[in-house]
Amino acid sequence: YEYKNENYFVGAILTGSYANGNQNIYAERLINLRNQSPNLAGIDMRCQPYDTINPQDYTNCLFYLDPPYRDTKPYSRQNINYDIFYDFCRNLANHNFVLISEFYMPDDFKCIWAKNRSILQQSDRTAGTVATERLYFMCPSDVNISFEDTIPCANHGQLRLF
């Protein structure tokens, strides 16, 4: 699943195998979605630009934000002001739990997971460079959450938070 907009990009939301050989990653993602859908009942999921969200309208929600990575090739007309985005995340985290996928974030955001991966930008989809993808977390200051017991999920490199 991909959704492109000039302000954000949402990529593979669900876990699944990475393409190699004859795998159809899109079919696998659909199968994973169907298998996981009972666990998602009653959850309101939205895909929208961050600047259309009013942080004061939400309390005790979990937000996963996947902006275009700073200083990388834009997906389209990328006009995101990262300083405004960081302030938005801070405001949102005053009363909510915020996860952000990014290579780097300001020091007040806690990195809770990191993994090296190949960035494939060439047309042959085989040549690329290695980058460290990170997941950052921020929450209300009166909430004490420890991530020492978190573990990577087998085969997917995803973090099991709860």
XYZ file of N, CA, C and O in Angstrom:
648
model
N 0.848 -1.183 0.000
C 0.000 0.000 0.000
C 0.879 1.226 0.000
O 1.800 1.330 0.787
N 0.644 2.123 -0.899
C 1.356 3.395 -0.934
C 0.356 4.509 -1.103
O -0.620 4.375 -1.836
N 0.605 5.601 -0.410
C -0.190 6.804 -0.601
C 0.778 7.955 -0.716
O 1.617 8.143 0.159
N 0.702 8.689 -1.790
C 1.623 9.798 -2.005
C 0.884 11.123 -1.951
O -0.231 11.233 -2.420
N 1.517 12.099 -1.365
C 0.987 13.444 -1.230
C 2.195 14.356 -1.140
O 3.255 13.927 -0.725
N 2.044 15.604 -1.460
C 3.206 16.496 -1.408
C 3.753 16.683 -0.001
O 4.874 17.109 0.179
N 2.989 16.352 1.054
C 3.448 16.570 2.420
C 3.842 15.305 3.164
O 4.431 15.384 4.221
N 3.509 14.137 2.657
C 3.852 12.924 3.379
C 3.768 11.716 2.461
O 3.241 11.775 1.376
N 4.304 10.619 2.935
C 4.262 9.375 2.201
C 4.070 8.250 3.210
O 4.765 8.204 4.217
N 3.140 7.388 2.974
C 2.951 6.221 3.816
C 3.300 5.014 2.977
O 2.727 4.793 1.923
N 4.275 4.253 3.423
C 4.720 3.085 2.677
C 4.116 1.817 3.246
O 2.987 1.799 3.690
N 4.898 0.775 3.275
C 4.431 -0.515 3.763
C 4.137 -0.416 5.242
O 5.039 -0.321 6.053
N 2.887 -0.407 5.589
C 2.490 -0.272 6.984
C 2.572 -1.617 7.689
O 2.976 -1.711 8.827
N 2.215 -2.665 7.008
C 2.178 -3.982 7.621
C 3.493 -4.702 7.396
O 4.208 -4.446 6.444
N 3.806 -5.637 8.292
C 5.013 -6.415 8.109
C 4.810 -7.384 6.973
O 3.706 -7.802 6.663
N 5.875 -7.768 6.341
C 5.817 -8.706 5.237
C 7.211 -8.924 4.711
O 8.154 -8.275 5.135
N 7.358 -9.857 3.819
C 8.673 -10.155 3.283
C 9.118 -9.066 2.326
O 8.312 -8.429 1.676
N 10.397 -8.901 2.245
C 10.951 -7.963 1.289
C 11.126 -8.675 -0.039
O 11.315 -9.889 -0.095
N 11.052 -7.918 -1.104
C 11.102 -8.522 -2.433
C 12.462 -9.149 -2.694
O 13.492 -8.520 -2.515
N 12.447 -10.397 -3.062
C 13.620 -11.067 -3.603
C 13.114 -12.269 -4.381
O 12.163 -12.919 -4.004
N 13.721 -12.543 -5.474
C 13.264 -13.650 -6.289
C 11.901 -13.381 -6.872
O 11.637 -12.325 -7.423
N 11.021 -14.348 -6.719
C 9.691 -14.269 -7.329
C 8.597 -13.893 -6.346
O 7.424 -14.108 -6.627
N 8.930 -13.361 -5.205
C 7.921 -13.005 -4.225
C 7.063 -11.848 -4.720
O 7.544 -10.939 -5.368
N 5.800 -11.903 -4.398
C 4.886 -10.811 -4.688
C 4.590 -10.132 -3.361
O 3.698 -10.560 -2.626
N 5.349 -9.080 -3.051
C 5.216 -8.455 -1.738
C 3.858 -7.805 -1.553
O 3.358 -7.734 -0.440
N 3.225 -7.368 -2.629
C 1.913 -6.746 -2.505
C 0.858 -7.784 -2.129
O -0.008 -7.529 -1.299
N 0.936 -8.965 -2.722
C 0.015 -10.044 -2.355
C 0.257 -10.479 -0.913
O -0.694 -10.732 -0.165
N 1.522 -10.545 -0.504
C 1.832 -10.910 0.880
C 1.292 -9.873 1.861
O 0.785 -10.231 2.929
N 1.398 -8.614 1.514
C 0.876 -7.562 2.391
C -0.641 -7.667 2.521
O -1.193 -7.458 3.594
N -1.310 -7.986 1.426
C -2.761 -8.158 1.470
C -3.130 -9.340 2.361
O -4.056 -9.258 3.172
N -2.396 -10.442 2.240
C -2.643 -11.610 3.097
C -2.412 -11.238 4.557
O -3.215 -11.587 5.432
N -1.324 -10.516 4.840
C -1.048 -10.085 6.213
C -2.151 -9.182 6.744
O -2.552 -9.300 7.899
N -2.642 -8.282 5.903
C -3.732 -7.394 6.320
C -4.969 -8.200 6.684
O -5.589 -7.975 7.714
N -5.306 -9.161 5.842
C -6.483 -9.997 6.128
C -6.285 -10.798 7.421
O -7.210 -10.927 8.220
N -5.088 -11.318 7.632
C -4.821 -12.103 8.838
C -4.842 -11.243 10.096
O -5.230 -11.710 11.163
N -4.407 -10.008 9.978
C -4.314 -9.129 11.142
C -5.577 -8.297 11.370
O -5.733 -7.694 12.427
N -6.486 -8.282 10.417
C -7.650 -7.402 10.508
C -8.508 -7.625 11.757
O -9.018 -6.643 12.306
N -8.676 -8.858 12.270
C -9.472 -8.988 13.506
C -8.863 -8.220 14.679
O -9.584 -7.733 15.550
N -7.545 -8.088 14.696
C -6.879 -7.357 15.772
C -7.028 -5.847 15.634
O -6.681 -5.104 16.551
N -7.508 -5.387 14.486
C -7.617 -3.953 14.227
C -9.054 -3.442 14.365
O -9.304 -2.255 14.154
N -9.971 -4.317 14.738
C -11.377 -3.925 14.876
C -11.509 -2.826 15.927
O -10.896 -2.879 16.988
N -12.271 -1.799 15.593
C -12.515 -0.707 16.523
C -11.429 0.349 16.550
O -11.510 1.299 17.317
N -10.414 0.194 15.738
C -9.328 1.172 15.692
C -9.573 2.121 14.527
O -9.843 1.694 13.408
N -9.506 3.393 14.791
C -9.687 4.419 13.767
C -8.323 4.719 13.156
O -7.452 5.268 13.829
N -8.122 4.334 11.899
C -6.856 4.593 11.213
C -7.092 5.617 10.123
O -8.052 5.518 9.371
N -6.187 6.575 10.064
C -6.302 7.629 9.057
C -4.968 7.845 8.377
O -3.917 7.677 8.978
N -5.046 8.246 7.157
C -3.858 8.597 6.386
C -4.101 10.009 5.876
O -4.926 10.233 5.005
N -3.394 10.977 6.486
C -3.637 12.363 6.126
C -2.394 13.194 6.421
O -1.544 12.792 7.210
N -2.283 14.344 5.798
C -1.146 15.226 6.065
C -1.136 15.667 7.526
O -2.194 15.920 8.113
N 0.055 15.735 8.102
C 0.153 16.098 9.522
C -0.429 17.478 9.798
O -0.992 17.719 10.857
N -0.313 18.385 8.832
C -0.757 19.758 9.081
C -2.280 19.925 9.008
O -2.796 21.030 9.160
N -3.001 18.814 8.807
C -4.463 18.857 8.877
C -4.965 18.366 10.235
O -6.174 18.303 10.465
N -4.047 18.012 11.129
C -4.400 17.489 12.453
C -4.215 18.585 13.490
O -3.166 19.231 13.540
N -5.206 18.779 14.320
C -5.110 19.720 15.430
C -4.765 18.913 16.687
O -5.598 18.150 17.177
N -3.538 19.040 17.216
C -3.135 18.235 18.377
C -4.070 18.354 19.572
O -4.226 17.396 20.339
N -4.733 19.494 19.740
C -5.629 19.686 20.882
C -6.905 18.849 20.769
O -7.631 18.703 21.743
N -7.177 18.291 19.593
C -8.377 17.485 19.403
C -8.208 16.035 19.857
O -9.168 15.263 19.817
N -6.993 15.640 20.278
C -6.717 14.244 20.581
C -6.080 14.094 21.960
O -5.251 14.902 22.371
N -6.463 13.025 22.654
C -5.888 12.690 23.954
C -5.753 11.174 24.044
O -6.677 10.444 23.668
N -4.618 10.713 24.533
C -4.356 9.284 24.738
C -4.480 8.461 23.459
O -4.962 7.339 23.484
N -4.036 9.032 22.355
C -4.037 8.318 21.084
C -2.601 7.948 20.712
O -1.648 8.546 21.197
N -2.483 6.966 19.848
C -1.178 6.584 19.308
C -1.102 7.074 17.872
O -1.980 6.764 17.059
N -0.076 7.847 17.570
C 0.148 8.358 16.217
C 1.438 7.761 15.677
O 2.457 7.772 16.359
N 1.368 7.243 14.460
C 2.557 6.796 13.743
C 2.730 7.743 12.563
O 1.854 7.829 11.698
N 3.839 8.461 12.544
C 4.099 9.449 11.496
C 5.292 8.992 10.668
O 6.338 8.636 11.217
N 5.131 9.012 9.363
C 6.176 8.559 8.445
C 6.409 9.651 7.407
O 5.965 9.547 6.268
N 7.099 10.728 7.808
C 7.312 11.835 6.867
C 8.355 11.467 5.820
O 9.109 10.497 6.002
N 8.424 12.227 4.743
C 9.560 12.057 3.830
C 10.838 12.300 4.623
O 10.925 13.271 5.374
N 11.786 11.395 4.514
C 13.006 11.537 5.300
C 13.747 12.802 4.900
O 13.904 13.102 3.716
N 14.201 13.505 5.904
C 14.899 14.778 5.678
C 16.192 14.526 4.906
O 16.892 13.546 5.123
N 16.489 15.436 3.993
C 17.714 15.392 3.186
C 17.810 14.153 2.296
O 18.888 13.639 2.044
N 16.667 13.647 1.854
C 16.652 12.546 0.900
C 15.873 12.977 -0.335
O 15.231 14.032 -0.349
N 15.915 12.146 -1.347
C 15.199 12.426 -2.584
C 13.700 12.507 -2.299
O 13.126 11.595 -1.704
N 13.033 13.586 -2.680
C 11.591 13.717 -2.394
C 10.756 12.752 -3.228
O 11.136 12.344 -4.313
N 9.599 12.376 -2.689
C 8.658 11.513 -3.399
C 7.923 12.286 -4.485
O 7.581 11.748 -5.507
N 7.628 13.515 -4.202
C 6.922 14.362 -5.163
C 7.318 15.794 -4.845
O 8.477 16.057 -4.572
N 6.361 16.692 -4.856
C 6.649 18.087 -4.505
C 6.756 18.196 -2.991
O 5.840 18.620 -2.322
N 7.885 17.794 -2.464
C 8.093 17.759 -1.017
C 8.389 19.156 -0.501
O 9.451 19.687 -0.703
N 7.426 19.753 0.175
C 7.591 21.089 0.731
C 7.380 21.078 2.230
O 6.779 21.977 2.780
N 7.846 20.061 2.895
C 7.642 19.959 4.330
C 8.683 20.826 5.051
O 9.863 20.796 4.732
N 8.217 21.613 5.986
C 9.101 22.407 6.832
C 9.364 21.557 8.074
O 8.484 21.389 8.914
N 10.564 21.005 8.172
C 10.851 20.043 9.230
C 10.821 20.670 10.619
O 10.403 20.018 11.575
N 11.219 21.905 10.771
C 11.155 22.546 12.088
C 9.704 22.671 12.556
O 9.402 22.437 13.732
N 8.803 23.001 11.648
C 7.378 23.064 11.992
C 6.859 21.662 12.301
O 6.094 21.459 13.246
N 7.292 20.671 11.526
C 6.886 19.290 11.772
C 7.345 18.825 13.153
O 6.577 18.196 13.899
N 8.588 19.125 13.534
C 9.090 18.729 14.863
C 8.261 19.373 15.966
O 7.906 18.718 16.957
N 7.937 20.640 15.815
C 7.105 21.322 16.825
C 5.709 20.705 16.878
O 5.133 20.556 17.959
N 5.168 20.349 15.718
C 3.877 19.670 15.685
C 3.944 18.368 16.479
O 3.048 18.065 17.282
N 4.995 17.582 16.273
C 5.153 16.310 16.993
C 5.238 16.542 18.498
O 4.636 15.805 19.290
N 5.979 17.561 18.906
C 6.089 17.878 20.332
C 4.726 18.249 20.917
O 4.355 17.796 21.996
N 3.983 19.075 20.202
C 2.639 19.473 20.663
C 1.703 18.273 20.725
O 0.931 18.124 21.671
N 1.776 17.425 19.718
C 0.937 16.232 19.685
C 1.260 15.310 20.861
O 0.374 14.691 21.447
N 2.536 15.224 21.227
C 2.977 14.343 22.309
C 2.643 14.878 23.701
O 2.832 14.165 24.685
N 2.133 16.089 23.799
C 1.731 16.597 25.113
C 0.636 15.743 25.741
O 0.566 15.629 26.964
N -0.230 15.142 24.885
C -1.342 14.346 25.402
C -1.516 13.024 24.658
O -2.548 12.368 24.800
N -0.517 12.653 23.851
C -0.622 11.449 23.030
C 0.729 10.745 22.951
O 1.744 11.284 23.390
N 0.730 9.580 22.347
C 1.939 8.806 22.115
C 2.271 8.924 20.628
O 1.419 8.666 19.781
N 3.507 9.311 20.328
C 3.886 9.620 18.958
C 5.102 8.785 18.563
O 6.129 8.810 19.242
N 4.964 8.041 17.467
C 6.063 7.293 16.863
C 6.375 7.940 15.526
O 5.468 8.255 14.755
N 7.666 8.127 15.248
C 8.082 8.756 13.998
C 9.169 7.913 13.355
O 10.173 7.592 13.997
N 8.974 7.559 12.105
C 9.983 6.842 11.337
C 10.822 7.877 10.598
O 10.301 8.684 9.832
N 12.134 7.851 10.833
C 13.014 8.875 10.238
C 14.452 8.421 10.416
O 14.746 7.542 11.231
N 15.356 8.977 9.642
C 16.781 8.687 9.826
C 17.339 9.430 11.034
O 18.123 8.884 11.798
N 16.943 10.675 11.208
C 17.434 11.497 12.315
C 16.309 12.402 12.807
O 15.509 12.882 12.022
N 16.290 12.630 14.120
C 15.349 13.564 14.731
C 16.120 14.378 15.763
O 17.192 13.969 16.202
N 15.567 15.506 16.205
C 16.233 16.292 17.250
C 16.423 15.459 18.526
O 15.744 14.460 18.759
N 17.353 15.879 19.347
C 17.760 15.120 20.527
C 16.656 14.872 21.543
O 16.748 13.936 22.341
N 15.608 15.686 21.562
C 14.550 15.469 22.553
C 13.610 14.324 22.176
O 12.773 13.913 22.980
N 13.757 13.743 20.986
C 12.996 12.571 20.580
C 13.833 11.335 20.910
O 15.014 11.285 20.599
N 13.225 10.342 21.533
C 13.955 9.149 21.951
C 13.958 8.107 20.838
O 12.898 7.679 20.364
N 15.157 7.693 20.431
C 15.278 6.616 19.454
C 15.072 5.297 20.191
O 15.804 4.980 21.125
N 14.051 4.528 19.772
C 13.740 3.273 20.449
C 14.053 2.052 19.592
O 13.946 0.920 20.054
N 14.439 2.274 18.330
C 14.759 1.156 17.443
C 15.572 1.688 16.281
O 15.351 2.810 15.817
N 16.530 0.880 15.826
C 17.330 1.255 14.660
C 17.748 -0.008 13.925
O 17.999 -1.048 14.539
N 17.812 0.090 12.605
C 18.238 -1.042 11.794
C 18.864 -0.529 10.507
O 18.307 0.352 9.846
N 20.010 -1.093 10.160
C 20.634 -0.770 8.884
C 19.846 -1.449 7.779
O 19.401 -2.589 7.920
N 19.671 -0.727 6.684
C 18.990 -1.309 5.531
C 19.547 -0.677 4.268
O 20.132 0.401 4.292
N 19.366 -1.370 3.161
C 19.808 -0.852 1.872
C 18.769 0.106 1.325
O 17.571 -0.167 1.379
N 19.253 1.217 0.822
C 18.392 2.193 0.166
C 18.579 1.974 -1.327
O 19.652 2.219 -1.869
N 17.523 1.509 -1.984
C 17.609 1.181 -3.401
C 16.956 2.281 -4.218
O 15.749 2.320 -4.353
N 17.755 3.161 -4.770
C 17.224 4.261 -5.563
C 17.499 4.083 -7.053
O 16.912 4.759 -7.862
N 18.405 3.179 -7.410
C 18.719 2.990 -8.817
C 17.593 2.218 -9.511
O 16.836 1.488 -8.882
N 17.519 2.361 -10.812
C 16.432 1.737 -11.562
C 16.511 0.214 -11.548
O 15.493 -0.454 -11.690
N 17.704 -0.355 -11.345
C 17.804 -1.813 -11.334
C 17.388 -2.413 -9.988
O 17.272 -3.618 -9.844
N 17.144 -1.555 -8.980
C 16.682 -1.960 -7.651
C 17.640 -2.928 -6.960
O 17.254 -3.680 -6.089
N 18.917 -2.958 -7.383
C 19.888 -3.822 -6.724
C 21.038 -3.026 -6.123
O 21.574 -3.408 -5.100
N 21.431 -1.943 -6.767
C 22.530 -1.132 -6.251
C 21.980 -0.102 -5.285
O 20.954 0.503 -5.530
N 22.637 0.052 -4.171
C 22.148 1.024 -3.209
C 23.182 1.302 -2.133
O 24.281 0.761 -2.144
N 22.804 2.146 -1.213
C 23.671 2.472 -0.095
C 22.998 1.988 1.189
O 21.810 1.708 1.215
N 23.782 1.891 2.249
C 23.252 1.455 3.537
C 22.934 2.685 4.375
O 23.721 3.616 4.460
N 21.770 2.681 4.978
C 21.346 3.757 5.877
C 20.736 3.123 7.116
O 20.287 1.982 7.083
N 20.724 3.866 8.206
C 20.120 3.381 9.444
C 18.748 4.012 9.599
O 18.635 5.212 9.787
N 17.736 3.171 9.484
C 16.368 3.641 9.703
C 16.091 3.566 11.197
O 16.494 2.628 11.876
N 15.395 4.575 11.709
C 15.134 4.645 13.143
C 13.655 4.901 13.413
O 12.962 5.484 12.591
N 13.246 4.462 14.584
C 11.904 4.746 15.072
C 12.069 5.566 16.344
O 12.750 5.144 17.284
N 11.466 6.741 16.346
C 11.561 7.663 17.481
C 10.227 7.694 18.213
O 9.172 7.451 17.621
N 10.304 8.042 19.492
C 9.119 8.031 20.337
C 9.095 9.286 21.202
O 10.129 9.756 21.664
N 7.892 9.783 21.430
C 7.683 10.898 22.346
C 6.294 10.728 22.945
O 5.370 10.283 22.269
N 6.159 11.057 24.240
C 4.871 10.917 24.912
C 4.750 11.998 25.978
O 5.701 12.747 26.225
N 3.588 12.076 26.637
C 3.425 13.082 27.692
C 4.500 12.929 28.775
O 4.910 11.813 29.099
N 4.947 14.032 29.314
C 6.052 14.014 30.286
C 5.688 13.286 31.578
O 6.572 12.814 32.287
N 4.395 13.136 31.879
C 4.014 12.450 33.107
C 3.877 10.932 32.933
O 3.521 10.216 33.857
N 4.194 10.428 31.737
C 4.137 8.994 31.458
C 5.550 8.448 31.482
O 6.446 8.978 30.825
N 5.750 7.373 32.228
C 7.067 6.750 32.321
C 7.024 5.408 31.609
O 6.410 4.463 32.091
N 7.667 5.342 30.457
C 7.702 4.116 29.665
C 9.155 3.713 29.490
O 10.002 4.526 29.121
N 9.438 2.438 29.753
C 10.774 1.903 29.560
C 10.771 1.012 28.332
O 9.874 0.194 28.145
N 11.778 1.134 27.511
C 11.878 0.318 26.307
C 12.980 -0.721 26.416
O 13.355 -1.324 25.438
N 13.496 -0.958 27.616
C 14.573 -1.930 27.765
C 14.134 -3.348 27.436
O 14.936 -4.176 27.074
N 12.848 -3.662 27.590
C 12.376 -5.018 27.367
C 11.845 -5.253 25.959
O 11.314 -6.310 25.682
N 11.973 -4.290 25.087
C 11.469 -4.465 23.730
C 12.417 -5.355 22.947
O 13.614 -5.392 23.192
N 11.885 -6.099 22.004
C 12.696 -7.010 21.211
C 12.316 -6.872 19.743
O 11.170 -6.566 19.419
N 13.267 -7.106 18.838
C 12.901 -7.109 17.423
C 12.038 -8.329 17.111
O 12.276 -9.405 17.634
N 11.038 -8.152 16.283
C 10.217 -9.287 15.870
C 10.992 -10.087 14.835
O 11.636 -9.525 13.949
N 10.933 -11.377 14.927
C 11.687 -12.259 14.045
C 11.359 -11.995 12.584
O 10.215 -11.806 12.216
N 12.382 -11.981 11.770
C 12.304 -11.906 10.310
C 11.830 -10.578 9.738
O 11.854 -10.400 8.551
N 11.333 -9.666 10.549
C 10.785 -8.449 9.989
C 11.532 -7.203 10.415
O 11.347 -6.155 9.830
N 12.346 -7.281 11.453
C 13.069 -6.119 11.909
C 12.176 -5.074 12.542
O 12.591 -3.957 12.780
N 10.935 -5.403 12.822
C 10.019 -4.465 13.430
C 10.118 -4.568 14.942
O 10.481 -5.609 15.478
N 9.732 -3.548 15.626
C 9.818 -3.506 17.074
C 8.493 -3.866 17.709
O 7.465 -3.342 17.338
N 8.536 -4.786 18.651
C 7.341 -5.132 19.422
C 7.315 -4.195 20.626
O 8.127 -4.316 21.520
N 6.409 -3.238 20.625
C 6.379 -2.231 21.678
C 5.601 -2.695 22.894
O 5.938 -2.363 24.016
N 4.522 -3.426 22.707
C 3.681 -3.790 23.834
C 3.367 -5.268 23.794
O 3.274 -5.855 22.784
